[in-house]
PDB file of C-alpha atoms in Angstrom:
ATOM      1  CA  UNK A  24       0.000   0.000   0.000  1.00 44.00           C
ATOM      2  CA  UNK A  25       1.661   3.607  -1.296  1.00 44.00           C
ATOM      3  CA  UNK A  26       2.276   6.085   1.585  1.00 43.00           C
ATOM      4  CA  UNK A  27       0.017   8.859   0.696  1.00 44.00           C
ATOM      5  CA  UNK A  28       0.906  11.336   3.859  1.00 44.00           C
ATOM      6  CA  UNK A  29       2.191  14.434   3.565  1.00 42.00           C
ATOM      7  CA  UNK A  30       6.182  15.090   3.586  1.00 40.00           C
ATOM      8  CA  UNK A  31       6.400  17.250   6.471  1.00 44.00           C
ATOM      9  CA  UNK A  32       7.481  20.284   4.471  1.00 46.00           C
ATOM     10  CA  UNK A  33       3.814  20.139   2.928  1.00 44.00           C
ATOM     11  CA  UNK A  34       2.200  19.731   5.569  1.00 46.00           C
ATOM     12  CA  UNK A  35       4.001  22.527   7.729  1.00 49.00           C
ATOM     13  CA  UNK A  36       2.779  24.940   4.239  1.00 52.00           C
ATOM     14  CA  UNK A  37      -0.324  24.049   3.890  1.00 56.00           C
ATOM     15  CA  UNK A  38      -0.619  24.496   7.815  1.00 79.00           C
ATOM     16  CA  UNK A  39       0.638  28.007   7.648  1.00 77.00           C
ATOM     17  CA  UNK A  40      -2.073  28.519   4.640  1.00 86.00           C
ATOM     18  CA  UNK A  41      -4.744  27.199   6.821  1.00 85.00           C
ATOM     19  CA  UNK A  42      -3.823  29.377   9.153  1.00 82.00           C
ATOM     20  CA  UNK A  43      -3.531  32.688   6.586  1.00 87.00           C
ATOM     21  CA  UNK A  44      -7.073  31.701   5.409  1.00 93.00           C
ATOM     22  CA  UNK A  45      -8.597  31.801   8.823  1.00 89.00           C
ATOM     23  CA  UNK A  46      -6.854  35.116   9.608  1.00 88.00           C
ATOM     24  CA  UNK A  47      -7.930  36.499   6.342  1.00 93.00           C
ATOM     25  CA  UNK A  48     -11.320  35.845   6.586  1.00 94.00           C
ATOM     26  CA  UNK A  49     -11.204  37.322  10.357  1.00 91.00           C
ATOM     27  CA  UNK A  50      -9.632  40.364   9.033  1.00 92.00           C
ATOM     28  CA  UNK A  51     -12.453  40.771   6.439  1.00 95.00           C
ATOM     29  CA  UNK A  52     -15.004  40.303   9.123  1.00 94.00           C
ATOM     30  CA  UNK A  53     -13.592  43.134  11.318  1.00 90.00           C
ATOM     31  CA  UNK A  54     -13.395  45.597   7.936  1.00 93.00           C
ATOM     32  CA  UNK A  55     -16.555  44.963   7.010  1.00 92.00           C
ATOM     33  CA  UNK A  56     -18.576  45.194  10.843  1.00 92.00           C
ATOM     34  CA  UNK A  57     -15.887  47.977  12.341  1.00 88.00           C
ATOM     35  CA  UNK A  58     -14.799  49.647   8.863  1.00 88.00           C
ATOM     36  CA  UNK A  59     -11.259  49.075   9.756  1.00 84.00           C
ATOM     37  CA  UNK A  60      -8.714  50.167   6.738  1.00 89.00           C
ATOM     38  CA  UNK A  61      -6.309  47.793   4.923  1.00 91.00           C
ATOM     39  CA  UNK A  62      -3.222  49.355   6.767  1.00 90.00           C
ATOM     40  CA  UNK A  63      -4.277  49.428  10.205  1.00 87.00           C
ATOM     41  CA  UNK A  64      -5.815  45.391   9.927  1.00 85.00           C
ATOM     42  CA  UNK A  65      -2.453  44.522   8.456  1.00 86.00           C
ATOM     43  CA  UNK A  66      -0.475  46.133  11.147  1.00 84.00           C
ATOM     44  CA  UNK A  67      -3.160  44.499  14.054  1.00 80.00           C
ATOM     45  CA  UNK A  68      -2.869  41.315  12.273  1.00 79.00           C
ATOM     46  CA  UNK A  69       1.081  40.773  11.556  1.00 72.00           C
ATOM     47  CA  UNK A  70       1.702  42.510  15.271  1.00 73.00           C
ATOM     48  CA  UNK A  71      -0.610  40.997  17.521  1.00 63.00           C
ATOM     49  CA  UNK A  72      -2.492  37.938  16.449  1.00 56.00           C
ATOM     50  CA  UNK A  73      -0.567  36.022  13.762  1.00 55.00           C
ATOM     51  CA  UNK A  74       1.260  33.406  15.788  1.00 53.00           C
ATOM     52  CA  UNK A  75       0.422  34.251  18.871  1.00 52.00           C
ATOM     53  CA  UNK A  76      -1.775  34.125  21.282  1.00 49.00           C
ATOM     54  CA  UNK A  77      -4.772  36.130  21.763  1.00 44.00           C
ATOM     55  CA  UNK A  78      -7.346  36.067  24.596  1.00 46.00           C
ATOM     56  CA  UNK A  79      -6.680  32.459  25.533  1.00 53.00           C
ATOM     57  CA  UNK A  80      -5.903  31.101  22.347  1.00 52.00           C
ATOM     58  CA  UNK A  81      -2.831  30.528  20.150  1.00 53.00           C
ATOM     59  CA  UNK A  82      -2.929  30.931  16.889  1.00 52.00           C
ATOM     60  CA  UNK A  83      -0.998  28.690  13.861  1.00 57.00           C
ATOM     61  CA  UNK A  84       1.985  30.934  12.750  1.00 64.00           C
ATOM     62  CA  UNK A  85       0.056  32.001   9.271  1.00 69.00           C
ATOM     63  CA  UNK A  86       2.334  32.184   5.635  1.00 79.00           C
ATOM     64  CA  UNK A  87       1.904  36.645   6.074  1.00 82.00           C
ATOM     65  CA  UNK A  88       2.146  37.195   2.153  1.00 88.00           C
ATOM     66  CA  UNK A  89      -0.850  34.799   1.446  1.00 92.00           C
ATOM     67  CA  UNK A  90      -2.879  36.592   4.135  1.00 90.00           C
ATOM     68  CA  UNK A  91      -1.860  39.740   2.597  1.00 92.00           C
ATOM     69  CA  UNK A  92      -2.675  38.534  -1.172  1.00 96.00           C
ATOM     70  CA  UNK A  93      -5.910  37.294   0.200  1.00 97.00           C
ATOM     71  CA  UNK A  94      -6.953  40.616   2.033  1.00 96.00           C
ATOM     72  CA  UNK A  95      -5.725  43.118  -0.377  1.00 97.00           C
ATOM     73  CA  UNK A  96      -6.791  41.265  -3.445  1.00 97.00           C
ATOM     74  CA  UNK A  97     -10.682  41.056  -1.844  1.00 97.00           C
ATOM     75  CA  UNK A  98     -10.568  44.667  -0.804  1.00 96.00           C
ATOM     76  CA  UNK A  99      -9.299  45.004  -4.518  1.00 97.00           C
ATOM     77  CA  UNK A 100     -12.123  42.824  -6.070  1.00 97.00           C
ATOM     78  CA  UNK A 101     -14.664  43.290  -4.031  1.00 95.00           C
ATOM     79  CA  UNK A 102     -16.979  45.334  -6.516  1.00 95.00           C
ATOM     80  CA  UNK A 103     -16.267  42.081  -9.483  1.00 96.00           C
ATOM     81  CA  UNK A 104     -16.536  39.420  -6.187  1.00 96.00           C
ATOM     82  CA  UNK A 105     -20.265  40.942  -5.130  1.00 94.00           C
ATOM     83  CA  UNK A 106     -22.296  40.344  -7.879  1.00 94.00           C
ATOM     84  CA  UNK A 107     -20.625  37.003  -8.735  1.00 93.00           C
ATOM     85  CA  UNK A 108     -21.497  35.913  -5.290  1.00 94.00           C
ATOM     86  CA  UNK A 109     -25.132  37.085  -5.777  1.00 90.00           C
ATOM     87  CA  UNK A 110     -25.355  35.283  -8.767  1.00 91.00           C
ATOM     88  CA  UNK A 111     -24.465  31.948  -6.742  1.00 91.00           C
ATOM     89  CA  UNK A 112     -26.970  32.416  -4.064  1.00 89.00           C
ATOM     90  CA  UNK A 113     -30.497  31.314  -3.782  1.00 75.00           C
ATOM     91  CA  UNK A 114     -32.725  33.397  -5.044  1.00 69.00           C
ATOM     92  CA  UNK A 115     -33.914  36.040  -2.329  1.00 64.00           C
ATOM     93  CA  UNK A 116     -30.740  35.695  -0.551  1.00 72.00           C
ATOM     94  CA  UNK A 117     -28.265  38.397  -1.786  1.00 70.00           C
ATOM     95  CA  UNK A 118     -24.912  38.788  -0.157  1.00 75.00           C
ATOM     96  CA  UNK A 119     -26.333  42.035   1.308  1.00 77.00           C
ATOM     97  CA  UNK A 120     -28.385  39.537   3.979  1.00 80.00           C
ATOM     98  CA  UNK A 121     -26.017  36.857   4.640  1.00 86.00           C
ATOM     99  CA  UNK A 122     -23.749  37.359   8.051  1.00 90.00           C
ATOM    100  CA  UNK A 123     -20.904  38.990   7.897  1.00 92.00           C
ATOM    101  CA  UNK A 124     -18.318  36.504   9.074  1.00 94.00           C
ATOM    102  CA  UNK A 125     -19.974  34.251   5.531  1.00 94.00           C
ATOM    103  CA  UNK A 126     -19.475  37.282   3.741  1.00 95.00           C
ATOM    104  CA  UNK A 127     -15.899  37.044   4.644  1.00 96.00           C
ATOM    105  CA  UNK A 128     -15.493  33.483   3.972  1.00 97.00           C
ATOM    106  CA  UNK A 129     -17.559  34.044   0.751  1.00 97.00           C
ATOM    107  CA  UNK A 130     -15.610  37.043  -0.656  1.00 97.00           C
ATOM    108  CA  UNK A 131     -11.880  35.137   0.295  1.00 98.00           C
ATOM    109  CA  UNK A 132     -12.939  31.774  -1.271  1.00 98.00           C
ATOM    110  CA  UNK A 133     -14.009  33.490  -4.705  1.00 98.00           C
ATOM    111  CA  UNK A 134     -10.708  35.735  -4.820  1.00 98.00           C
ATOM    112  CA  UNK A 135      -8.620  32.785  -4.250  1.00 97.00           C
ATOM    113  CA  UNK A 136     -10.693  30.760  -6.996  1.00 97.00           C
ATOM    114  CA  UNK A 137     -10.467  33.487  -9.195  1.00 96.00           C
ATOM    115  CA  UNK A 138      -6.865  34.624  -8.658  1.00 96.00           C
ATOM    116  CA  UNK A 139      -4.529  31.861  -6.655  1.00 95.00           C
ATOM    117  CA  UNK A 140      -4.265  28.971  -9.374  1.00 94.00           C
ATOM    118  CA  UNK A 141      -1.423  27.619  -7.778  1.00 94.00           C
ATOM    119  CA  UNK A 142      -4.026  26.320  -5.139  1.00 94.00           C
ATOM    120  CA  UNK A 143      -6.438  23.406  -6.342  1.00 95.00           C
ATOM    121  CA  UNK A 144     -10.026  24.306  -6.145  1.00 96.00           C
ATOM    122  CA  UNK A 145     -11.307  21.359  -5.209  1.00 95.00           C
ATOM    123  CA  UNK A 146      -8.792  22.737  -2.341  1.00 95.00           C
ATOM    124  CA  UNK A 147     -10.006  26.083  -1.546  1.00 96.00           C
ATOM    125  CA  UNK A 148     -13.305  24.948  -1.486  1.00 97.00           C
ATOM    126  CA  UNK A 149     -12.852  22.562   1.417  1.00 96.00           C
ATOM    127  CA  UNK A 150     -10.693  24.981   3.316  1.00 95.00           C
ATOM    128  CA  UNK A 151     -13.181  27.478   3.303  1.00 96.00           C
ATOM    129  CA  UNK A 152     -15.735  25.099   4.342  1.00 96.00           C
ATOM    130  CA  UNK A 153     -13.382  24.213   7.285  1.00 93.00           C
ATOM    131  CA  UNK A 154     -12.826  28.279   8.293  1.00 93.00           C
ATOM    132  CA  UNK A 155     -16.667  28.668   7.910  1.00 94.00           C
ATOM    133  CA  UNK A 156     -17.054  25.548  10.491  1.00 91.00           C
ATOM    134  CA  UNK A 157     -14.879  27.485  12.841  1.00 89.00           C
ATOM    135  CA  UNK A 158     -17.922  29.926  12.823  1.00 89.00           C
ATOM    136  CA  UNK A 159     -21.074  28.815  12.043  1.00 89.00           C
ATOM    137  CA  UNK A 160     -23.227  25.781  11.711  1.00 83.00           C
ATOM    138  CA  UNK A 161     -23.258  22.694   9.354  1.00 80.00           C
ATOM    139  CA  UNK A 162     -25.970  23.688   7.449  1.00 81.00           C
ATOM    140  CA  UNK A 163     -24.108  27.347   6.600  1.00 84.00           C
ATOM    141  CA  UNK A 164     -21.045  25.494   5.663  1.00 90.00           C
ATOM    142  CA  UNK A 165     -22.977  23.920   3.348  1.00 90.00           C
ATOM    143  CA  UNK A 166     -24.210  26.750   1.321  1.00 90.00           C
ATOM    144  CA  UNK A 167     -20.673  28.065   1.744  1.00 93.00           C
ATOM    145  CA  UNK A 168     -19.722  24.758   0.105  1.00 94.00           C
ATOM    146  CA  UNK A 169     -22.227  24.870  -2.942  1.00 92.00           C
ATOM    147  CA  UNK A 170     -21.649  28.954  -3.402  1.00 94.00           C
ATOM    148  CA  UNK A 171     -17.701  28.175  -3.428  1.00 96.00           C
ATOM    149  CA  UNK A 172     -18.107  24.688  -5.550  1.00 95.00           C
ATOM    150  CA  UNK A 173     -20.683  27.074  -8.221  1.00 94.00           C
ATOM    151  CA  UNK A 174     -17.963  30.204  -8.688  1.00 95.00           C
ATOM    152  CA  UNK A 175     -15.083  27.607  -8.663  1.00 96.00           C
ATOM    153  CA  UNK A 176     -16.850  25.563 -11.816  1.00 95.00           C
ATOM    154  CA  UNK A 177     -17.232  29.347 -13.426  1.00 93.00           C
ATOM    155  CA  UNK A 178     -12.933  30.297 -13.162  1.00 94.00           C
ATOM    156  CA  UNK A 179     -11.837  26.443 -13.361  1.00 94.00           C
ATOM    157  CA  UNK A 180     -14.258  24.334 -15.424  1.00 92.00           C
ATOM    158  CA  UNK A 181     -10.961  22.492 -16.225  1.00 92.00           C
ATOM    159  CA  UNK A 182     -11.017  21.291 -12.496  1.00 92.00           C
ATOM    160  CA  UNK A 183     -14.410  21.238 -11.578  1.00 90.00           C
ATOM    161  CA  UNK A 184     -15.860  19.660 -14.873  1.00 78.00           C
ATOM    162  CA  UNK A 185     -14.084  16.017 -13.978  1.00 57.00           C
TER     163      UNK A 185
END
């Protein structure tokens, strides 16, 4: 039977990405609900809560560039991001009524689908679904699942199609 586990060096990225993805999408939440600017987040982020620990909790050492790709290239996108989120949703249910923190996790998962194609979808999807589990129920991470799984068969058919 092959040995299909990660080499550690893999596992330590993808980790770190994990980790970037989760910060990202907590740094969206707070710029959206507080109106917090780019700068200011990044400084917060990279000085206080990336790799360490915060009210109780430690968090992963995140990979700073992606979180910074991430961020900047949703606050960059955001007007293209919107509507193609809209489009994915239910009927009735535009992005404008959905929570915040899905928002977030919404608006990172269609930038990196869009823009990071050195990341399989089939990838982002799945860690988005995980960050959204960090914050809201099963039945949410579903929709975050089908939204993510619908934009990601729109920027890489190629993937998605098989």
């Amino acid at each position: 039977m092959a040995d299909t586990r990660k080499p550690p060096a893999a596992e330590k990225k993808a980790n770190r990405r994990g980790a970037a993805r989760l910060a990202a999408v907590q740094a969206l939440y707070q710029m959206d609900i507080a109106g917090a600017g780019i700068n200011d987040i990044f400084a917060e982020f990279e000085s206080h809560w990336l790799g360490n620990e915060v009210e109780g909790d430690t968090y992963l050492p995140a990979e700073a560039a992606f979180f910074r790709d991430v961020v900047s290239g949703v606050v960059r996108d955001q007007k293209k991001l919107d509507p193609l989120i809209d489009e994915a949703l239910s009927k009735g249910w535009p992005l404008k009524r959905i929570e915040a923190i899905l928002r977030a996790v919404l608006r990172a998962g269609a930038y990196e689908l869009e823009h990071r194609k050195d990341v399989p979808g089939r990838v982002v999807v799945s860690e988005y679904v995980d960050v959204a589990n960090a914050f809201v129920d099963r039945e949410e991470t579903g929709m975050v699942n089908a939204v993510l799984d619908q934009i990601g068969r729109q920027f890489r058919s190629d993937e998605f199609g098989r």
